[in-house]
Short mmCIF file of C-alpha atoms and ligand atoms in Angstrom, two decimals:
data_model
loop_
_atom_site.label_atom_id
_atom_site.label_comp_id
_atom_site.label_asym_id
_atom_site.label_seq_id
_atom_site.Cartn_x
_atom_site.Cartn_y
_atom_site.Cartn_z
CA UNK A 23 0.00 0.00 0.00
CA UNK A 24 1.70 3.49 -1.00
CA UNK A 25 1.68 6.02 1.78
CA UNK A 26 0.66 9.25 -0.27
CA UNK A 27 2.14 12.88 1.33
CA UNK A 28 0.33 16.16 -0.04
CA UNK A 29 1.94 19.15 1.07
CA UNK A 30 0.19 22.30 0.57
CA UNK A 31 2.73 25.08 -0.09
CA UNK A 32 0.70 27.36 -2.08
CA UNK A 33 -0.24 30.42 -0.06
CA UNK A 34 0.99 33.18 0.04
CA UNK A 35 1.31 33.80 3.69
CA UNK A 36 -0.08 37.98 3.65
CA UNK A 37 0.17 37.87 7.15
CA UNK A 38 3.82 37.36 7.62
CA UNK A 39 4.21 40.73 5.85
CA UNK A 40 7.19 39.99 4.56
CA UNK A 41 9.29 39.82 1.08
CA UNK A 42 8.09 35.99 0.16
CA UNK A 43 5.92 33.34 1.48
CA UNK A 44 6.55 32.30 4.32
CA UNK A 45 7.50 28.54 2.83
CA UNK A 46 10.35 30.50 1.88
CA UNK A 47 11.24 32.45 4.79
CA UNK A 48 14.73 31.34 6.18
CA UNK A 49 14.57 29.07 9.41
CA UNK A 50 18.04 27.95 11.23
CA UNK A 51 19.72 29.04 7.35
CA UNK A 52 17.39 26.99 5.68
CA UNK A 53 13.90 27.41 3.99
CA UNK A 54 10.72 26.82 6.24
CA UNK A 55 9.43 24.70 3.34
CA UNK A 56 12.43 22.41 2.89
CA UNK A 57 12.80 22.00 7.13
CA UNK A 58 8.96 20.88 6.46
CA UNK A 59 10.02 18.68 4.02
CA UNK A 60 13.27 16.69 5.88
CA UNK A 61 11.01 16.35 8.94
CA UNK A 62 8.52 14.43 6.90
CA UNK A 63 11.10 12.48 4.86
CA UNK A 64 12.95 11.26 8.24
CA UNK A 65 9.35 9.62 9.64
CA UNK A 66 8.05 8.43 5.88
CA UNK A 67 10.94 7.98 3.66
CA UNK A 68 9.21 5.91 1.70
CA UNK A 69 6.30 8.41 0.70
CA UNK A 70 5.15 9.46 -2.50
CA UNK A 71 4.77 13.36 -2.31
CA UNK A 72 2.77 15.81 -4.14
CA UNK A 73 4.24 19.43 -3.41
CA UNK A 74 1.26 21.98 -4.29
CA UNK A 75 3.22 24.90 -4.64
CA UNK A 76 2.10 28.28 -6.55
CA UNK A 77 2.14 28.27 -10.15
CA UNK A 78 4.10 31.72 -9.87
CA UNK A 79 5.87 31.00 -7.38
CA UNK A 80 9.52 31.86 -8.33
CA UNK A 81 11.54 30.77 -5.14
CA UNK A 82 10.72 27.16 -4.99
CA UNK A 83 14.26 24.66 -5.41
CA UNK A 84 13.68 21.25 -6.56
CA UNK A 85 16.89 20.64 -4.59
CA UNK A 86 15.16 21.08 -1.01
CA UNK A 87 12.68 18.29 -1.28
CA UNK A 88 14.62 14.90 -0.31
CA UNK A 89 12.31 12.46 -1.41
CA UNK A 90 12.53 9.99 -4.31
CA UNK A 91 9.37 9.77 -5.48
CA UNK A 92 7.25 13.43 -5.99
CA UNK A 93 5.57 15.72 -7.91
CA UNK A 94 4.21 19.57 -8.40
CA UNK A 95 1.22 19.76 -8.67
CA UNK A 96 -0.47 23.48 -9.10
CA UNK A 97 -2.29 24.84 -5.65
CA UNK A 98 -5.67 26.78 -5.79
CA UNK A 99 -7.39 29.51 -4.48
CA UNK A 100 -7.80 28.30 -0.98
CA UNK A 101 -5.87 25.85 0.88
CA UNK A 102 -8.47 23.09 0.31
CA UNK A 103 -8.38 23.67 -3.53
CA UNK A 104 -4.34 22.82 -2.84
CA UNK A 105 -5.18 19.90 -1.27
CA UNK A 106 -7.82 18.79 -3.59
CA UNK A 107 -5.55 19.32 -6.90
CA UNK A 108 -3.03 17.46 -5.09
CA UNK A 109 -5.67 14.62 -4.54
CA UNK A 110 -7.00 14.88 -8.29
CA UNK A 111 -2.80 14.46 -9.36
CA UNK A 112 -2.68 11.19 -7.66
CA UNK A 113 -6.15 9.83 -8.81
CA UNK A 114 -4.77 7.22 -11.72
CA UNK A 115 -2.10 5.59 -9.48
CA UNK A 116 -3.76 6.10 -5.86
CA UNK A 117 -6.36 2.63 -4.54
CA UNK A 118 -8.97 4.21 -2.92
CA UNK A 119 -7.88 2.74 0.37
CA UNK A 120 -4.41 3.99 0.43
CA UNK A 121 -3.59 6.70 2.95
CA UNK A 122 -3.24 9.98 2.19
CA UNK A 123 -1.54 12.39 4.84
CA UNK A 124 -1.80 16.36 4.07
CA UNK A 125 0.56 18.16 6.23
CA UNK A 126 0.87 22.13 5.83
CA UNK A 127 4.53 23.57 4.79
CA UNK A 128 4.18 26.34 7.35
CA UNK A 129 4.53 23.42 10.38
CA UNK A 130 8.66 22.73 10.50
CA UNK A 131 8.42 21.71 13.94
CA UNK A 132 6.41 18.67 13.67
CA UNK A 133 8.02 16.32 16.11
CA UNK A 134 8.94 12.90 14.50
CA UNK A 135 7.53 11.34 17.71
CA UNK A 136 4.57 12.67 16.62
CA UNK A 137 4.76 11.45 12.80
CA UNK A 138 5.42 7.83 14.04
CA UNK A 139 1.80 8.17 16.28
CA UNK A 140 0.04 8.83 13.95
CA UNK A 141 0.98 6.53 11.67
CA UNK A 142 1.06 3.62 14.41
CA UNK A 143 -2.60 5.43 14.75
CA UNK A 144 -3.81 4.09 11.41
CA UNK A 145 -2.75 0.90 11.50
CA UNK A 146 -6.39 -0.14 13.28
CA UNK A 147 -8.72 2.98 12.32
CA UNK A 148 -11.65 2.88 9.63
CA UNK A 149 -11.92 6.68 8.83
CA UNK A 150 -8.80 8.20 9.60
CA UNK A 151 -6.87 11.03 12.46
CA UNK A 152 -5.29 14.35 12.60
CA UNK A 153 -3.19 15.44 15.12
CA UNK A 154 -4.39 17.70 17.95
CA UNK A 155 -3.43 19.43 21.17
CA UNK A 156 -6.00 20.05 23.45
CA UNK A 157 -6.81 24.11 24.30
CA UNK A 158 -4.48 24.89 27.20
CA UNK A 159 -5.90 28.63 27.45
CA UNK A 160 -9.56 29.90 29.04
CA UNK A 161 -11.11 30.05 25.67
CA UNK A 162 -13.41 33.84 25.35
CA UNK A 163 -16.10 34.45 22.49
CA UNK A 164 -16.17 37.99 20.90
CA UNK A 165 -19.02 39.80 20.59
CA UNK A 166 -18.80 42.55 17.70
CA UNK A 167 -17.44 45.33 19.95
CA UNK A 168 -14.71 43.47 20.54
CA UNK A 169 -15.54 42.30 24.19
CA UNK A 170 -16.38 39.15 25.50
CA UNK A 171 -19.30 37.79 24.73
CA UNK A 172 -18.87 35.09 27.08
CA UNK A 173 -16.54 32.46 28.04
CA UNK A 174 -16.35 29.11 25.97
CA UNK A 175 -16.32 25.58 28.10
CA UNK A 176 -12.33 24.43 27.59
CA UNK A 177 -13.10 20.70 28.08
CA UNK A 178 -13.52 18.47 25.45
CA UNK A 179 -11.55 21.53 22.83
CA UNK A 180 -8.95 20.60 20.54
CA UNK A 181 -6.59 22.33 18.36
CA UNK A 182 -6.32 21.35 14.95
CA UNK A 183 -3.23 20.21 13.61
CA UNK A 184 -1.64 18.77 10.74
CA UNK A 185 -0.55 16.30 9.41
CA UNK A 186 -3.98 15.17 8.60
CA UNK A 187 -4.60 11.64 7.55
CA UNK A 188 -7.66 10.13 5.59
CA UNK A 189 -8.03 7.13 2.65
CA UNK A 190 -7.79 8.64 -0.74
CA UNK A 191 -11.64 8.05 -1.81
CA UNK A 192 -13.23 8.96 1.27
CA UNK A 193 -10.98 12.42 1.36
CA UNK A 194 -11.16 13.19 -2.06
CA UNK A 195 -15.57 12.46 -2.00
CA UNK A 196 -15.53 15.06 1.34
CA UNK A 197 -13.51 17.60 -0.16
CA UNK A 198 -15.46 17.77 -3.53
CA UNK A 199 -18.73 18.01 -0.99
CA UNK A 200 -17.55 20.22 0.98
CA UNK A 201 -16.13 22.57 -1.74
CA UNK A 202 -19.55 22.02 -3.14
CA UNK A 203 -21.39 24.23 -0.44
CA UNK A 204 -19.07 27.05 -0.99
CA UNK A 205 -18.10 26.36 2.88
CA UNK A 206 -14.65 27.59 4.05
CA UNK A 207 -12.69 24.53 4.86
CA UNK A 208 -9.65 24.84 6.69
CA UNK A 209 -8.92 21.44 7.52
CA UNK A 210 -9.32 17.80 5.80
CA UNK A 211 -11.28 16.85 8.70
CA UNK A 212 -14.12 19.27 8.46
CA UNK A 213 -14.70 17.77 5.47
CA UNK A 214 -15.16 14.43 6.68
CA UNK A 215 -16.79 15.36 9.96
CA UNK A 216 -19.46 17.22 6.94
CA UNK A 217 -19.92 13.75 5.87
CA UNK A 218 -20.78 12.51 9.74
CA UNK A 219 -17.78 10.72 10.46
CA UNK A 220 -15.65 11.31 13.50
CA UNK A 221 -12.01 11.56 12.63
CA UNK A 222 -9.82 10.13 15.34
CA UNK A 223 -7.87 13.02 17.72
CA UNK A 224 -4.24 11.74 18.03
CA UNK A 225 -2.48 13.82 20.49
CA UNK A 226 0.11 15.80 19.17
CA UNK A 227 2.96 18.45 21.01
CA UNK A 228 1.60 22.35 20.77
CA UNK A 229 4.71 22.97 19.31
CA UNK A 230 3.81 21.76 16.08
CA UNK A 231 3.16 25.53 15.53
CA UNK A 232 1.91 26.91 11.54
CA UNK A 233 4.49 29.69 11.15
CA UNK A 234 1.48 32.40 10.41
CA UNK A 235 2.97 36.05 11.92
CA UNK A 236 6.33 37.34 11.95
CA UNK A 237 7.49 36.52 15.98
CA UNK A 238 6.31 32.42 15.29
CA UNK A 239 9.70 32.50 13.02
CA UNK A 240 11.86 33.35 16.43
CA UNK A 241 9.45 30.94 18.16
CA UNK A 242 9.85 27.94 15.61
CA UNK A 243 14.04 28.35 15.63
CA UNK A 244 13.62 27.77 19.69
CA UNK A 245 11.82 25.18 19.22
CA UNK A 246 13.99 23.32 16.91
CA UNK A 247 16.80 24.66 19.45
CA UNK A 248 14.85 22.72 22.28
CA UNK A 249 13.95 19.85 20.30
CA UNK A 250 17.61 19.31 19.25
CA UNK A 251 18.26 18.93 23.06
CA UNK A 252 16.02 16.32 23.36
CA UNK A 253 13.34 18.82 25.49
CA UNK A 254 9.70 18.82 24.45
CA UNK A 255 8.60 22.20 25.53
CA UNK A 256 4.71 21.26 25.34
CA UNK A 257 4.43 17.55 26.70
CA UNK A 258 1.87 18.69 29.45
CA UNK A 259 -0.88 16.81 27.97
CA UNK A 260 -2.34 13.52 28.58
CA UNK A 261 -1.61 10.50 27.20
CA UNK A 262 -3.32 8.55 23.91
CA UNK A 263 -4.79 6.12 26.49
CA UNK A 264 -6.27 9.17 28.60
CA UNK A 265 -7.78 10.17 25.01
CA UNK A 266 -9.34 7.17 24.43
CA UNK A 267 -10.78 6.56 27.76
O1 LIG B 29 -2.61 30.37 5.28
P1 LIG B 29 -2.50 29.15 6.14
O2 LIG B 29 -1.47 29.29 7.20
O3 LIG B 29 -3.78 28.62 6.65
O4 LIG B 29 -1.92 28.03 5.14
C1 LIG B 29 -1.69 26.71 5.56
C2 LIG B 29 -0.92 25.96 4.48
O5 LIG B 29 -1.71 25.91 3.28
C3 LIG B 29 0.38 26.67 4.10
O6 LIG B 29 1.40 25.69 4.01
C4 LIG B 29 0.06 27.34 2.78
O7 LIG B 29 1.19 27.46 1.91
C5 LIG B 29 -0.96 26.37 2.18
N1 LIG B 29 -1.87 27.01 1.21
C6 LIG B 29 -1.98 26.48 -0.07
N2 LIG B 29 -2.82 27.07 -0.99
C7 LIG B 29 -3.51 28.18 -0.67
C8 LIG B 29 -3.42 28.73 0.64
C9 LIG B 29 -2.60 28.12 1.57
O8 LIG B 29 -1.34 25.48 -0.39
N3 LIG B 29 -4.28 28.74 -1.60
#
């Protein structure tokens, strides 16, 4: 069975404010998008990749992505129109039971711990897992003026995180419904939870951050910093038995 990767790299990161996207922004003297890349290759060497990049992007090098096996593949609009050409690029080689994990460019910190969960994850699940750190803060809701409306129950809330893993048909069916209904997806597994299926939480470390505003690029080189050192900054959360219980 071929493990499929789809990176979306695509966007064009507005909020970073800066020069390029941030894919491209330089992490620890290297791009963001190619430490994304060696983190993925170290846990699934064996992966087939599709790299959604930008059709004008211009600062994409073919020489940061160490896998054997991969392909462009153009991104869209959104980030789920990325993922979804990505899917549609695989569709005459991919069975519609293979696995297909989409993990975002802008999340170098991934710990390979992590990876290797998830993956040990699927080995006995149906529909498919993302991973997820549960909210740490007292979680407010806004009202328009910009005060709190009131404050949001913490238990049971989950950040989303990537990678995201689903089988190839059922994915590919959610996306093209969900897309359908002009719906803003920002995950793989809103689609699927669209369809009524429950997508298994996988606990993951909260510092799997998405590089989205200027200070996360100081944040992610500490990370990598601590990580090198063997220190998980965020491994205050329970266990995958607690989850399951
Ligand atoms: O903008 P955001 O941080 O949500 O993007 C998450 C990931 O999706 C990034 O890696 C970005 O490059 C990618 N993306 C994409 N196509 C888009 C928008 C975002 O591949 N149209």
């Amino acid at each position: 069975m071929t493990l499929w990767l789809i990176v979306p790299a695509a966007g064009r990161g507005t909020r970073m404010q800066a020069d390029r996207p941030k894919q491209y922004l330089s992490l620890e003297g290297r791009s963001v998008l190619a430490r994304t890349l060696e983190r993925l290759h170290l846990a699934f060497p064996e992966a087939v990749l599709r790299l959604c990049l930008d059709p004008e992007d211009v600062h994409f090098d073919p020489d940061e992505v160490p896998f054997a096996r991969w392909q462009r593949v153009d991104g869209g609009g959104e980030r789920a129109d990325s993922v979804r050409r990505g899917l549609t690029s695989l569709a005459e080689e991919a069975a519609d039971d293979d696995w297909v994990l989409v993990h975002d460019a802008a999340r170098p910190c991934v710990p390979l711990a992590d990876l290797t969960a998830l993956r040990e994850a699927l080995e006995d699940e149906a529909i498919g897992a993302l991973l997820a750190a549960p909210a740490a803060d007292t979680m407010k809701r806004a009202d328009a003026r910009g005060r709190v409306s009131h404050t949001e129950p913490r238990d049971g809330l989950w950040h989303a995180l990537t990678p995201q893993a689903f089988r190839f048909d059922l994915l590919r069916q959610a996306l093209d419904a969900a897309l359908a209904t002009g719906a803003s997806i920002t995950d793989e597994a809103s689609a699927i939870e669209a369809m009524g299926l429950a997508p298994r939480l996988i606990h993951g470390s909260r510092d799997n951050l998405k590089i989205t505003r200027p200070e996360d690029l100081a944040m992610a080189s500490r990370i990598l910093t601590l990580q090198r050192a063997g220190i998980d900054i965020a491994n205050d959360t329970p266990s995958d038995q607690e989850i399951e219980a």
